XYZ file of N, CA, C and O in Angstrom:
884
model
N 87.958 91.596 61.904
C 88.490 91.347 63.402
C 89.101 92.617 63.997
O 89.875 93.144 63.329
N 88.185 92.873 65.135
C 88.589 93.912 65.720
C 89.825 94.104 66.240
O 90.365 92.638 66.790
N 90.645 94.911 66.773
C 92.021 94.813 67.091
C 91.993 94.530 68.600
O 90.837 94.426 69.197
N 93.384 94.420 69.289
C 93.153 93.938 70.625
C 92.885 95.112 71.563
O 93.019 96.472 71.022
N 92.212 95.136 72.560
C 91.927 96.192 73.353
C 93.125 96.906 73.930
O 94.176 96.417 74.092
N 93.492 98.136 73.814
C 94.450 98.831 74.156
C 94.297 99.654 75.740
O 93.043 100.443 75.749
N 94.981 99.333 76.645
C 94.929 99.728 77.929
C 95.864 101.287 78.046
O 97.096 101.187 77.782
N 95.146 102.478 78.348
C 95.923 103.705 78.658
C 96.047 103.903 80.087
O 95.151 104.238 80.919
N 97.367 103.688 80.630
C 97.504 103.965 82.139
C 98.716 104.200 82.405
O 99.789 103.913 81.416
N 99.407 104.315 83.585
C 100.922 104.556 84.103
C 101.453 103.207 83.974
O 100.476 102.199 83.953
N 102.670 102.984 84.094
C 103.355 101.699 83.906
C 103.289 100.907 85.494
O 104.476 100.457 85.645
N 102.371 101.200 86.135
C 102.176 100.207 87.433
C 100.899 99.806 87.628
O 99.985 99.758 86.717
N 100.455 99.329 88.780
C 99.175 98.834 88.910
C 98.196 99.528 89.162
O 97.472 99.669 88.160
N 98.000 100.361 90.085
C 96.736 101.413 90.429
C 95.547 100.546 89.926
O 95.193 99.512 90.218
N 94.383 101.348 89.516
C 93.066 100.940 89.298
C 93.269 99.941 87.961
O 92.397 99.292 87.701
N 94.429 100.290 86.834
C 94.500 99.379 85.734
C 94.537 97.921 85.956
O 94.246 97.107 85.332
N 95.076 97.689 87.196
C 95.789 96.114 87.264
C 94.557 94.874 87.229
O 94.764 94.199 86.973
N 93.470 95.281 88.059
C 92.394 94.505 88.001
C 91.780 94.143 86.724
O 91.079 93.065 86.363
N 91.707 95.295 85.553
C 91.441 95.316 84.379
C 92.565 94.242 83.525
O 92.134 93.358 82.601
N 93.744 94.451 83.798
C 94.762 93.553 83.273
C 94.524 91.885 83.712
O 94.490 90.924 82.836
N 94.149 91.868 84.916
C 93.890 90.689 85.604
C 92.733 89.979 84.761
O 92.726 88.712 84.357
N 91.460 90.524 84.606
C 90.418 90.052 83.999
C 90.466 89.660 82.523
O 90.236 88.693 82.115
N 91.186 90.813 81.870
C 91.389 90.206 80.436
C 92.165 88.912 80.212
O 91.938 88.473 79.463
N 93.247 89.172 81.460
C 94.414 88.066 81.216
C 93.797 86.554 81.406
O 93.886 85.599 80.722
N 92.856 86.734 82.439
C 92.110 85.338 82.711
C 90.938 85.149 81.693
O 90.953 83.968 81.625
N 90.808 85.905 81.039
C 89.695 85.699 79.992
C 90.211 85.333 78.618
O 89.693 84.624 77.611
N 91.846 85.126 78.870
C 92.620 84.709 77.658
C 92.516 85.801 76.514
O 93.008 85.399 75.290
N 92.563 87.152 76.876
C 92.453 88.008 75.779
C 93.755 88.549 75.867
O 94.065 89.402 76.908
N 94.306 88.806 74.814
C 95.526 89.594 74.441
C 95.306 91.155 74.233
O 94.193 91.632 73.632
N 96.194 92.111 75.067
C 95.976 93.486 74.920
C 97.237 94.179 74.977
O 98.102 93.568 75.321
N 97.158 95.254 74.522
C 98.059 96.240 74.454
C 98.280 97.284 75.273
O 97.050 97.353 75.751
N 99.233 97.940 75.614
C 99.480 98.972 76.494
C 99.838 100.313 76.297
O 100.843 100.282 75.335
N 99.480 101.434 76.444
C 100.065 102.633 75.859
C 100.245 103.316 77.281
O 99.130 103.783 77.773
N 101.517 103.391 77.849
C 101.756 104.032 78.907
C 101.748 105.800 79.457
O 102.454 106.059 78.148
N 101.116 106.077 80.254
C 101.093 107.247 80.370
C 102.563 107.556 81.280
O 102.598 107.168 82.397
N 103.709 108.129 80.714
C 104.700 107.990 81.486
C 105.278 109.738 82.073
O 106.157 109.942 82.766
N 104.423 110.734 81.341
C 104.814 112.124 81.812
C 103.378 112.944 81.863
O 102.354 112.290 81.360
N 103.330 113.937 82.622
C 102.264 114.976 82.731
C 101.565 115.416 81.383
O 100.438 115.119 81.139
N 102.756 115.428 80.273
C 102.383 115.936 79.054
C 101.375 114.684 78.307
O 100.401 115.064 77.454
N 101.861 113.449 78.452
C 100.995 112.408 77.978
C 99.595 112.394 78.346
O 98.714 112.163 77.801
N 99.389 112.510 79.533
C 98.223 112.953 80.242
C 97.399 113.865 79.641
O 95.996 113.674 79.045
N 97.998 115.000 79.690
C 97.150 116.224 78.996
C 96.962 116.261 77.805
O 95.920 116.558 77.110
N 97.782 115.534 76.858
C 97.351 115.007 75.586
C 96.178 114.362 75.384
O 95.111 114.424 74.726
N 95.900 113.302 76.338
C 94.875 112.294 76.256
C 93.527 113.344 76.608
O 92.383 113.272 76.127
N 93.789 114.104 77.411
C 92.604 115.140 78.030
C 92.317 115.968 76.859
O 91.142 116.479 76.687
N 93.254 116.668 76.297
C 93.071 117.753 75.149
C 92.505 117.015 73.716
O 91.698 117.674 73.108
N 92.761 115.947 73.738
C 92.371 114.979 72.482
C 90.734 114.589 72.669
O 90.066 114.356 71.927
N 90.112 114.729 73.880
C 88.719 114.923 74.259
C 88.404 113.230 74.204
O 87.293 112.546 74.352
N 89.322 112.099 74.689
C 89.158 110.614 74.564
C 89.060 110.345 76.042
O 88.718 109.119 76.130
N 88.836 111.116 77.184
C 88.780 110.814 78.388
C 87.495 111.388 79.114
O 87.394 112.763 79.015
N 86.125 110.751 78.813
C 85.034 111.096 79.393
C 85.085 112.209 80.488
O 84.561 113.167 80.504
N 85.656 111.803 81.711
C 85.724 112.504 82.719
C 87.281 112.876 83.060
O 87.565 113.069 84.360
N 88.184 113.140 82.227
C 89.429 113.537 82.114
C 90.226 112.942 82.896
O 91.251 113.024 83.396
N 89.861 111.535 83.180
C 90.506 110.645 83.998
C 90.914 109.054 83.315
O 90.269 108.713 82.483
N 91.892 108.474 84.069
C 92.273 107.214 83.390
C 92.072 106.320 84.611
O 91.935 106.831 85.915
N 92.158 104.944 84.429
C 92.132 104.165 83.239
C 91.177 104.591 82.177
O 90.091 104.775 82.466
N 91.657 104.473 81.134
C 91.056 104.119 79.901
C 91.204 102.990 79.065
O 92.500 102.832 78.814
N 90.244 102.329 78.456
C 90.344 101.190 77.539
C 89.611 101.479 76.369
O 88.416 101.661 76.215
N 90.678 101.171 75.304
C 89.700 101.156 74.117
C 89.320 99.550 73.340
O 90.383 98.936 73.716
N 88.013 99.658 73.478
C 87.548 97.875 73.080
C 86.522 98.231 72.378
O 85.629 98.783 72.715
N 86.289 97.090 71.478
C 84.997 97.176 70.511
C 84.409 98.691 70.141
O 83.337 98.795 70.229
N 85.356 99.482 69.469
C 84.944 100.626 69.146
C 84.936 101.769 69.986
O 84.371 102.977 69.955
N 84.849 101.465 71.479
C 84.618 102.496 72.289
C 85.721 103.106 73.268
O 86.930 102.102 73.090
N 85.761 104.130 73.608
C 86.857 104.594 74.798
C 86.122 104.543 75.937
O 85.731 105.579 76.401
N 86.570 103.373 76.808
C 85.584 103.322 78.042
C 86.399 104.016 79.206
O 87.587 103.537 79.393
N 85.761 104.421 80.235
C 86.493 104.935 81.420
C 85.786 104.761 82.443
O 84.599 103.752 82.545
N 86.113 104.822 83.740
C 85.559 104.163 84.987
C 85.698 102.868 85.197
O 85.235 102.064 84.579
N 86.590 102.454 86.088
C 87.075 101.050 86.368
C 86.098 100.356 86.413
O 86.140 99.011 85.689
N 84.992 100.404 86.998
C 83.825 99.366 87.542
C 83.127 99.228 86.056
O 82.711 98.075 85.793
N 82.691 100.306 85.302
C 82.145 100.133 84.120
C 82.955 99.139 83.053
O 82.365 98.192 82.568
N 84.180 99.319 82.979
C 85.111 98.575 82.453
C 85.203 97.106 82.641
O 85.108 96.283 81.682
N 85.429 97.018 83.920
C 85.595 95.433 84.737
C 83.939 94.842 84.246
O 83.978 93.755 83.567
N 82.843 95.562 84.348
C 81.630 94.830 84.157
C 81.493 94.477 82.964
O 80.842 93.262 82.290
N 81.797 95.352 82.086
C 81.932 94.963 80.482
C 82.879 93.842 79.989
O 82.085 92.957 79.405
N 84.108 93.702 80.450
C 85.048 92.720 80.340
C 84.074 91.075 80.945
O 83.926 90.297 80.158
N 83.925 91.294 82.245
C 83.177 90.226 82.759
C 82.108 89.683 82.073
O 81.854 88.471 81.756
N 81.108 90.601 81.430
C 79.985 90.141 80.818
C 80.418 89.676 79.491
O 80.149 88.476 78.849
N 81.206 90.057 78.555
C 81.520 90.016 77.340
C 82.290 88.405 77.232
O 82.148 87.843 76.295
N 82.947 88.156 78.261
C 83.475 87.095 78.180
C 83.127 86.120 79.355
O 83.917 85.126 79.800
N 82.072 86.086 79.400
C 80.883 84.898 80.138
C 81.860 84.725 81.686
O 82.093 83.710 82.177
N 82.209 85.857 82.366
C 82.741 85.717 83.713
C 82.040 86.260 84.752
O 82.184 86.778 86.053
N 80.546 86.473 84.248
C 79.559 87.496 85.036
C 78.382 86.515 85.626
O 77.155 87.152 85.690
N 78.314 85.076 85.890
C 77.394 84.390 86.402
C 76.191 84.404 85.000
O 76.514 84.602 84.026
N 75.223 83.349 85.606
C 74.091 82.796 84.562
C 73.102 83.652 84.601
O 72.109 83.732 83.791
N 72.718 84.402 85.755
C 71.504 85.159 85.872
C 71.981 86.347 86.801
O 72.815 86.682 87.277
N 70.799 87.027 87.025
C 70.758 88.370 87.693
C 71.093 88.077 89.162
O 71.904 88.647 89.709
N 70.649 86.710 89.669
C 71.096 86.430 91.206
C 72.475 86.194 91.460
O 73.362 86.651 92.339
N 73.084 85.642 90.551
C 74.298 85.120 90.408
C 75.331 86.460 90.060
O 76.394 86.918 90.880
N 74.802 87.517 89.036
C 75.655 88.360 89.050
C 75.414 89.621 90.302
O 76.665 90.181 90.505
N 74.505 89.659 91.191
C 74.452 90.329 92.395
C 75.207 89.780 93.332
O 76.118 90.568 94.267
N 75.750 88.373 93.423
C 76.565 87.910 94.135
C 77.998 88.304 93.803
O 78.785 88.734 94.733
N 78.126 88.122 92.598
C 79.480 88.425 92.045
C 79.660 89.923 92.327
O 81.225 90.287 93.055
N 78.698 90.766 92.171
C 78.958 92.042 92.779
C 79.440 92.330 93.907
O 80.187 93.114 94.352
N 78.555 91.888 94.843
C 78.945 91.911 96.450
C 80.136 91.323 96.671
O 81.139 92.306 97.296
N 80.618 90.156 95.952
C 81.882 90.055 96.474
C 82.878 90.652 95.960
O 84.298 91.092 96.524
N 82.797 91.274 94.670
C 83.777 92.029 94.182
C 84.067 93.493 94.689
O 85.108 93.974 94.998
N 82.767 94.122 95.318
C 82.683 95.239 95.761
C 83.785 95.299 97.342
O 84.353 95.734 97.469
N 83.495 94.052 97.816
C 84.314 93.786 99.057
C 85.812 93.872 98.862
O 86.539 94.097 99.512
N 86.097 92.850 97.714
C 87.645 92.842 97.650
C 88.110 94.085 97.088
O 89.394 94.641 97.156
N 87.100 95.154 96.432
C 87.651 96.338 95.943
C 87.717 97.115 97.204
O 88.974 97.924 97.285
N 87.328 97.163 98.035
C 87.543 97.892 99.114
C 88.661 97.499 100.036
O 89.514 98.384 100.202
N 88.848 95.983 100.110
C 90.404 95.884 100.470
C 91.373 96.261 99.457
O 92.517 96.733 100.133
N 91.268 95.939 98.631
C 92.422 96.325 97.511
C 92.747 97.798 97.560
O 93.876 98.179 97.482
N 91.582 98.456 97.538
C 91.806 99.853 97.652
C 92.778 100.596 98.945
O 93.388 101.566 98.760
N 92.506 99.929 99.909
C 93.590 100.099 101.104
C 94.865 99.712 101.070
O 95.619 100.593 101.105
N 95.180 98.498 100.098
C 96.256 98.135 99.759
C 97.053 99.146 98.991
O 98.136 99.306 98.811
N 96.368 99.385 98.079
C 96.651 100.321 96.760
C 97.139 101.882 97.151
O 98.139 102.068 96.856
N 96.449 102.279 98.328
C 97.008 103.576 98.595
C 98.104 103.494 99.431
O 98.728 104.391 100.003
N 98.615 102.343 100.124
C 99.429 102.276 101.421
C 100.642 103.333 100.621
O 101.536 103.736 101.775
N 101.369 102.665 99.810
C 102.781 103.035 99.325
C 102.525 104.699 99.225
O 103.746 105.215 98.969
N 101.342 105.203 98.875
C 101.199 106.787 98.735
C 101.076 107.664 100.023
O 101.310 108.695 100.099
N 101.305 106.723 101.309
C 100.973 107.450 102.305
C 102.449 107.916 102.940
O 103.356 107.471 102.725
N 101.937 108.791 103.810
C 103.438 109.380 104.441
C 104.195 108.137 105.682
O 103.327 107.557 105.843
N 105.382 108.195 105.447
C 105.986 107.147 106.270
C 105.534 106.968 107.669
O 105.464 105.953 108.390
N 105.103 108.042 108.442
C 104.712 108.061 109.746
C 103.373 107.335 110.178
O 102.921 107.068 111.141
N 102.585 107.280 108.828
C 101.236 106.797 109.156
C 101.129 105.159 108.512
O 100.265 104.400 108.529
N 102.322 104.714 107.991
C 102.187 103.630 107.027
C 102.108 102.480 107.986
O 101.164 101.707 107.818
N 102.724 102.310 109.157
C 102.822 101.123 110.051
C 101.540 101.086 110.291
O 100.779 100.195 110.668
N 100.859 102.334 110.984
C 99.389 102.127 111.745
C 98.439 101.393 110.540
O 97.457 100.661 110.645
N 98.638 101.908 109.082
C 97.679 101.708 108.178
C 97.907 100.477 107.533
O 96.870 99.559 107.380
N 99.080 99.650 107.624
C 99.341 98.169 107.537
C 98.720 97.698 108.649
O 98.124 96.554 108.072
N 98.835 97.875 109.623
C 98.143 97.096 110.810
C 96.799 97.051 110.489
O 96.108 95.839 110.804
N 96.197 98.026 109.996
C 94.740 98.409 109.911
C 94.127 97.144 108.666
O 93.509 96.523 109.010
N 95.223 97.288 107.483
C 94.728 96.670 106.544
C 94.741 95.034 106.846
O 93.940 94.235 106.614
N 95.985 94.748 107.747
C 95.897 93.110 108.017
C 94.665 92.992 109.190
O 94.204 91.660 108.788
N 94.366 93.718 109.683
C 93.103 93.418 110.806
C 92.044 93.306 110.071
O 91.088 92.468 110.003
N 91.525 94.192 108.999
C 90.478 94.017 108.117
C 90.416 92.868 107.224
O 89.483 92.263 107.134
N 91.698 92.583 106.782
C 91.701 91.394 105.851
C 91.127 90.191 106.826
O 90.435 89.656 106.114
N 91.708 90.208 107.867
C 91.559 88.792 108.666
C 90.264 88.550 109.551
O 90.022 87.602 109.851
N 89.604 90.082 109.663
C 88.486 89.970 110.503
C 87.292 90.345 109.792
O 86.104 89.859 110.144
N 87.250 91.288 108.793
C 85.950 91.696 107.987
C 85.986 90.871 106.894
O 84.936 90.490 106.480
N 87.129 90.710 105.692
C 86.952 90.215 104.465
C 86.798 88.676 104.580
O 86.354 88.107 103.646
N 88.431 88.558 104.690
C 88.663 87.012 104.269
C 87.688 85.969 105.114
O 87.276 84.866 104.443
N 87.004 86.393 106.331
C 86.145 85.223 106.963
C 85.015 85.186 105.758
O 84.396 84.093 106.449
N 84.442 86.197 105.475
C 83.298 86.196 104.594
C 83.509 85.275 103.185
O 82.823 84.339 103.138
N 84.534 85.122 102.909
C 84.933 84.374 101.825
C 85.208 82.829 101.962
O 84.782 82.097 101.441
N 85.782 82.675 103.073
C 86.065 81.439 103.719
C 84.778 80.928 104.013
O 84.459 79.802 103.561
N 83.614 81.469 104.644
C 82.721 81.128 104.706
C 81.872 80.829 103.590
O 81.009 79.568 103.234
N 81.970 81.653 102.484
C 81.330 81.336 101.247
C 81.668 80.245 100.687
O 80.879 79.316 100.226
N 82.789 79.853 100.652
C 83.328 78.608 99.862
C 82.699 77.369 100.689
O 82.722 76.603 100.093
N 83.081 77.695 101.921
C 82.385 76.478 102.816
C 81.092 75.881 102.433
O 80.498 74.969 102.463
N 80.044 77.112 102.922
C 78.594 76.917 102.403
C 78.109 76.613 101.268
O 77.196 76.294 100.832
N 79.205 77.193 99.908
C 78.713 76.771 98.637
C 79.090 75.614 98.404
O 78.691 74.952 97.340
N 80.150 75.062 98.704
C 80.578 73.592 98.607
C 81.229 73.383 97.209
O 81.535 72.429 96.944
N 81.519 74.387 96.501
C 82.125 74.370 95.110
C 83.426 74.853 95.107
O 83.848 75.726 96.134
N 84.290 74.520 93.920
C 85.543 75.092 93.664
C 85.348 76.882 93.727
O 86.580 77.509 93.528
N 84.321 77.239 93.163
C 84.341 78.806 92.965
C 83.470 79.355 94.026
O 82.465 78.826 94.412
N 83.469 80.750 93.779
C 82.499 81.478 94.746
C 81.034 81.492 94.524
O 80.090 81.521 95.110
N 80.744 81.673 93.050
C 79.443 81.749 92.539
C 79.216 80.709 91.419
O 80.018 80.724 90.680
N 78.122 80.057 91.647
C 77.814 78.916 90.379
C 78.827 77.986 90.698
O 79.440 77.770 91.775
N 79.079 77.413 89.479
C 80.169 76.211 89.743
C 81.043 76.291 88.299
O 81.631 75.603 87.883
N 81.509 77.881 88.166
C 82.629 77.955 87.375
C 83.386 79.542 87.532
O 82.747 79.992 88.233
N 84.249 79.548 86.824
C 84.889 80.563 87.257
C 84.306 82.061 86.992
O 83.734 81.886 85.701
N 84.318 83.078 87.921
C 83.848 84.165 87.655
C 84.767 85.247 87.837
O 85.809 85.230 88.511
N 84.264 86.531 87.613
C 85.024 87.679 87.749
C 85.641 87.705 89.592
O 86.425 87.909 90.008
N 84.470 87.189 90.260
C 84.613 87.296 91.736
C 85.670 86.440 92.063
O 86.702 87.071 93.057
N 86.061 85.275 91.403
C 87.173 84.463 91.757
C 88.441 85.244 91.639
O 89.471 85.120 92.449
N 88.626 85.914 90.275
C 89.873 86.382 89.641
C 90.073 87.610 90.421
O 91.289 87.898 91.215
N 89.090 88.426 91.033
C 89.317 89.341 91.865
C 89.822 89.185 93.521
O 90.801 89.796 93.783
N 89.359 88.143 93.789
C 89.700 87.566 95.164
C 91.017 87.085 94.956
O 91.788 87.331 95.970
N 91.386 86.451 93.934
C 92.745 86.192 93.913
C 93.618 87.156 93.901
O 94.736 87.126 94.642
N 93.384 88.184 93.347
C 94.239 89.280 92.957
C 94.282 89.741 94.566
O 95.552 90.254 94.991
N 93.374 90.239 95.256
C 93.175 90.536 96.702
C 94.371 89.900 97.355
O 95.024 90.361 98.183
N 94.334 88.453 97.277
C 94.942 87.330 98.363
C 96.232 87.621 98.113
O 97.034 88.183 99.037
N 96.858 87.802 96.930
C 98.089 87.946 96.574
C 98.695 89.364 96.941
O 99.988 89.249 97.251
N 97.666 90.502 96.823
C 98.331 91.657 97.562
C 98.362 91.405 99.135
O 99.388 92.285 99.504
N 97.492 90.855 99.493
C 97.589 90.988 100.919
C 98.816 90.275 101.644
O 99.131 90.392 102.374
N 99.192 88.941 100.857
C 100.347 88.195 101.001
C 101.695 89.185 100.963
O 102.687 88.787 101.621
N 101.790 89.872 99.995
C 102.746 90.974 99.723
C 102.809 91.918 101.300
O 103.688 92.142 101.540
N 101.894 92.276 102.070
C 101.826 92.921 103.123
C 102.371 91.758 104.299
O 102.750 92.177 105.164
N 101.630 90.800 104.478
C 101.952 89.728 105.358
C 101.961 88.278 104.791
O 100.642 87.574 104.441
N 103.013 87.770 104.499
C 102.994 86.365 103.625
C 102.211 85.206 104.350
O 101.715 84.573 103.797
N 102.054 85.338 105.749
C 101.349 84.153 106.179
C 99.663 84.456 106.470
O 99.151 83.897 107.395
N 99.145 85.706 105.802
C 97.877 86.028 106.140
C 96.834 85.157 106.088
O 95.590 85.386 106.521
N 96.776 84.169 105.233
C 95.888 83.150 105.148
C 95.989 81.733 105.939
O 94.944 81.141 105.793
N 97.176 82.132 107.039
C 97.000 80.931 107.916
C 95.838 80.361 108.494
O 95.923 79.099 108.761
N 94.861 81.247 108.891
C 93.757 80.736 109.472
C 92.535 80.443 108.624
O 91.555 80.047 109.196
N 92.913 80.421 107.244
C 91.717 80.319 106.167
C 92.112 79.229 105.275
O 92.613 79.464 104.347
N 92.070 77.831 105.820
C 92.092 76.886 104.919
C 91.506 76.790 103.426
O 92.318 76.357 102.666
N 90.297 77.136 103.434
C 89.716 76.909 102.195
C 90.096 78.153 101.045
O 90.212 77.758 100.102
N 90.456 79.154 102.038
C 91.191 80.117 100.758
C 92.629 79.874 100.497
O 92.814 80.279 99.298
N 93.188 79.245 101.266
C 94.701 78.728 100.787
C 94.246 77.634 99.692
O 95.083 77.982 98.598
N 93.367 76.672 99.664
C 93.172 75.811 98.768
C 92.446 76.611 97.807
O 92.912 76.294 96.494
N 91.873 77.626 97.855
C 91.234 78.456 96.579
C 92.395 79.099 95.824
O 92.337 78.817 94.522
N 93.237 79.438 96.565
C 94.350 80.217 95.918
C 95.068 79.455 95.090
O 95.395 79.724 93.942
N 95.210 78.068 95.463
C 95.977 77.215 94.620
C 95.434 76.844 93.435
O 95.849 76.575 92.206
N 94.196 76.444 93.459
C 93.187 76.096 92.530
C 93.229 77.171 91.324
O 93.300 76.922 90.241
N 92.507 78.523 91.702
C 92.702 79.508 90.951
C 93.930 79.945 90.277
O 94.192 80.179 89.084
N 95.074 79.849 90.938
C 96.481 80.181 90.281
C 96.682 79.218 89.180
O 97.484 79.361 88.405
N 96.188 78.125 89.319
C 96.592 77.074 88.261
C 95.290 77.192 87.142
O 95.687 76.170 86.260
N 94.471 78.265 86.988
C 93.749 78.190 85.799
C 94.632 78.420 84.763
O 95.537 79.576 84.873
N 94.901 77.707 83.512
C 96.041 78.054 82.583
C 96.269 79.349 82.401
O 97.080 80.029 82.266
N 94.930 80.192 82.082
C 95.307 81.563 81.642
C 95.798 82.521 82.768
O 96.633 83.505 82.712
N 95.427 82.122 83.980
C 96.180 82.879 85.267
C 97.338 82.664 85.603
O 98.071 83.318 85.665
N 97.747 81.331 85.271
C 98.935 80.779 85.489
C 100.001 81.487 84.621
O 100.864 81.678 85.138
N 99.560 81.549 83.602
C 100.255 82.397 82.371
C 100.802 83.812 82.918
O 101.496 84.216 82.817
N 99.501 84.496 83.387
C 99.443 85.937 83.867
C 100.809 85.966 84.946
O 100.920 86.847 85.308
N 100.554 84.878 85.803
C 101.414 84.827 87.230
C 102.806 84.537 86.815
O 103.797 84.697 87.625
N 103.211 84.137 85.538
C 104.710 83.922 85.243
C 105.282 85.217 85.129
O 104.898 86.226 84.736
N 106.693 85.182 85.151
C 107.748 86.267 85.067
C 107.492 86.487 83.453
O 107.170 85.865 82.632
N 107.505 88.061 83.147
C 107.397 88.109 81.807
C 106.029 88.570 81.168
O 105.889 89.079 80.188
N 104.816 88.364 82.323
C 103.829 88.741 81.582
C 103.438 90.274 81.873
O 104.566 90.976 82.248
N 102.075 90.490 81.518
C 101.784 92.304 81.733
C 101.449 92.432 83.243
O 101.009 93.867 83.156
N 101.429 91.639 83.851
C 101.600 91.824 85.365
C 102.495 92.789 85.937
O 103.437 92.648 85.607
N 102.024 93.945 86.729
C 102.885 94.750 87.257
C 103.349 94.527 88.428
O 102.531 93.933 89.487
N 104.670 94.942 88.832
C 105.256 94.506 89.966
C 104.487 95.357 91.276
O 103.884 96.529 90.955
N 104.916 95.008 92.597
C 104.227 95.956 93.682
C 104.996 97.566 93.529
O 106.077 97.649 93.010
N 104.150 98.256 93.955
C 104.209 99.875 93.837
C 105.417 100.144 94.829
O 105.433 99.856 95.979
N 106.575 100.745 94.199
C 107.845 100.805 94.907
C 107.921 102.702 95.015
O 107.160 103.364 94.231
N 108.851 103.040 95.550
C 108.798 104.565 95.888
C 109.284 105.264 94.588
O 108.746 106.357 94.555
N 109.840 104.514 93.782
C 110.278 104.875 92.475
C 108.942 105.367 91.721
O 108.867 106.443 91.109
N 108.090 104.212 91.524
C 106.807 104.373 91.031
C 106.246 105.482 91.518
O 105.202 106.330 90.822
N 105.998 105.651 92.902
C 105.177 106.491 93.397
C 105.574 108.176 93.046
O 104.663 108.926 93.071
N 106.673 108.442 92.854
C 107.578 109.790 92.577
C 107.085 110.020 91.075
O 106.857 110.942 90.855
N 107.068 108.791 90.120
C 106.357 109.093 88.936
C 105.233 109.651 88.758
O 104.543 110.475 88.447
N 104.257 108.841 89.573
C 102.480 109.086 89.601
C 102.500 110.246 90.220
O 101.477 111.110 89.577
N 103.126 110.714 91.338
C 103.083 112.215 91.749
C 103.297 113.286 90.919
O 102.651 114.096 90.656
N 104.593 112.611 90.027
C 104.646 113.845 88.879
C 103.496 114.238 88.006
O 103.425 114.900 87.476
N 103.216 112.874 87.450
C 102.019 112.760 86.384
C 100.550 113.532 86.874
O 100.155 114.343 86.084
N 100.311 113.161 88.015
C 98.828 113.624 88.682
C 99.102 114.628 89.462
O 97.830 114.926 90.192
N 100.136 115.127 89.811
C 100.488 116.341 90.932
C 100.406 115.706 92.155
O 99.486 116.225 93.073
């Protein structure tokens, strides 16, 4: 029996958080080895285990995988969260790329200078409510199913829920104009493996605060 996947990253969300979400939703237990100092990162680099000198890195199935998108695609395919055919996979990819763009904006917000934060927060809310969420609201309406693609849980659903919860941290009533997304959030949050991940004490990481920003700056310069 192969061991549990081992995740190498800092003790915060960043690019690893979507990987944690996907593994948790698939019901896969994983271990984490945290990079807490610049030396920890240098050691990984010097050991030659980071293909492009970057994290996230996940040890899984005898591989040391890097590049967030590659890791996520592998996990989605391995645990049957990647659609039943090429067309479904293409839709999942499109939806995931959209949520990734939105989450990227939110992920970098805490690292921005105080004088630009307010402007960028307003931009995130504007983009979420005019560019991204309307697409998913319409997709759910047109598709007429509980899930975005096909009629079963996929990576697209898991990623969208992660994005919704991040957006609600920016603005708690951000879904007020999207009734189908509100219902979707309730449904997907209650998938047993996801419900477990959303409980206190899970491996889900808290929102990025100033203390964590300082740690990240130290590790990555």
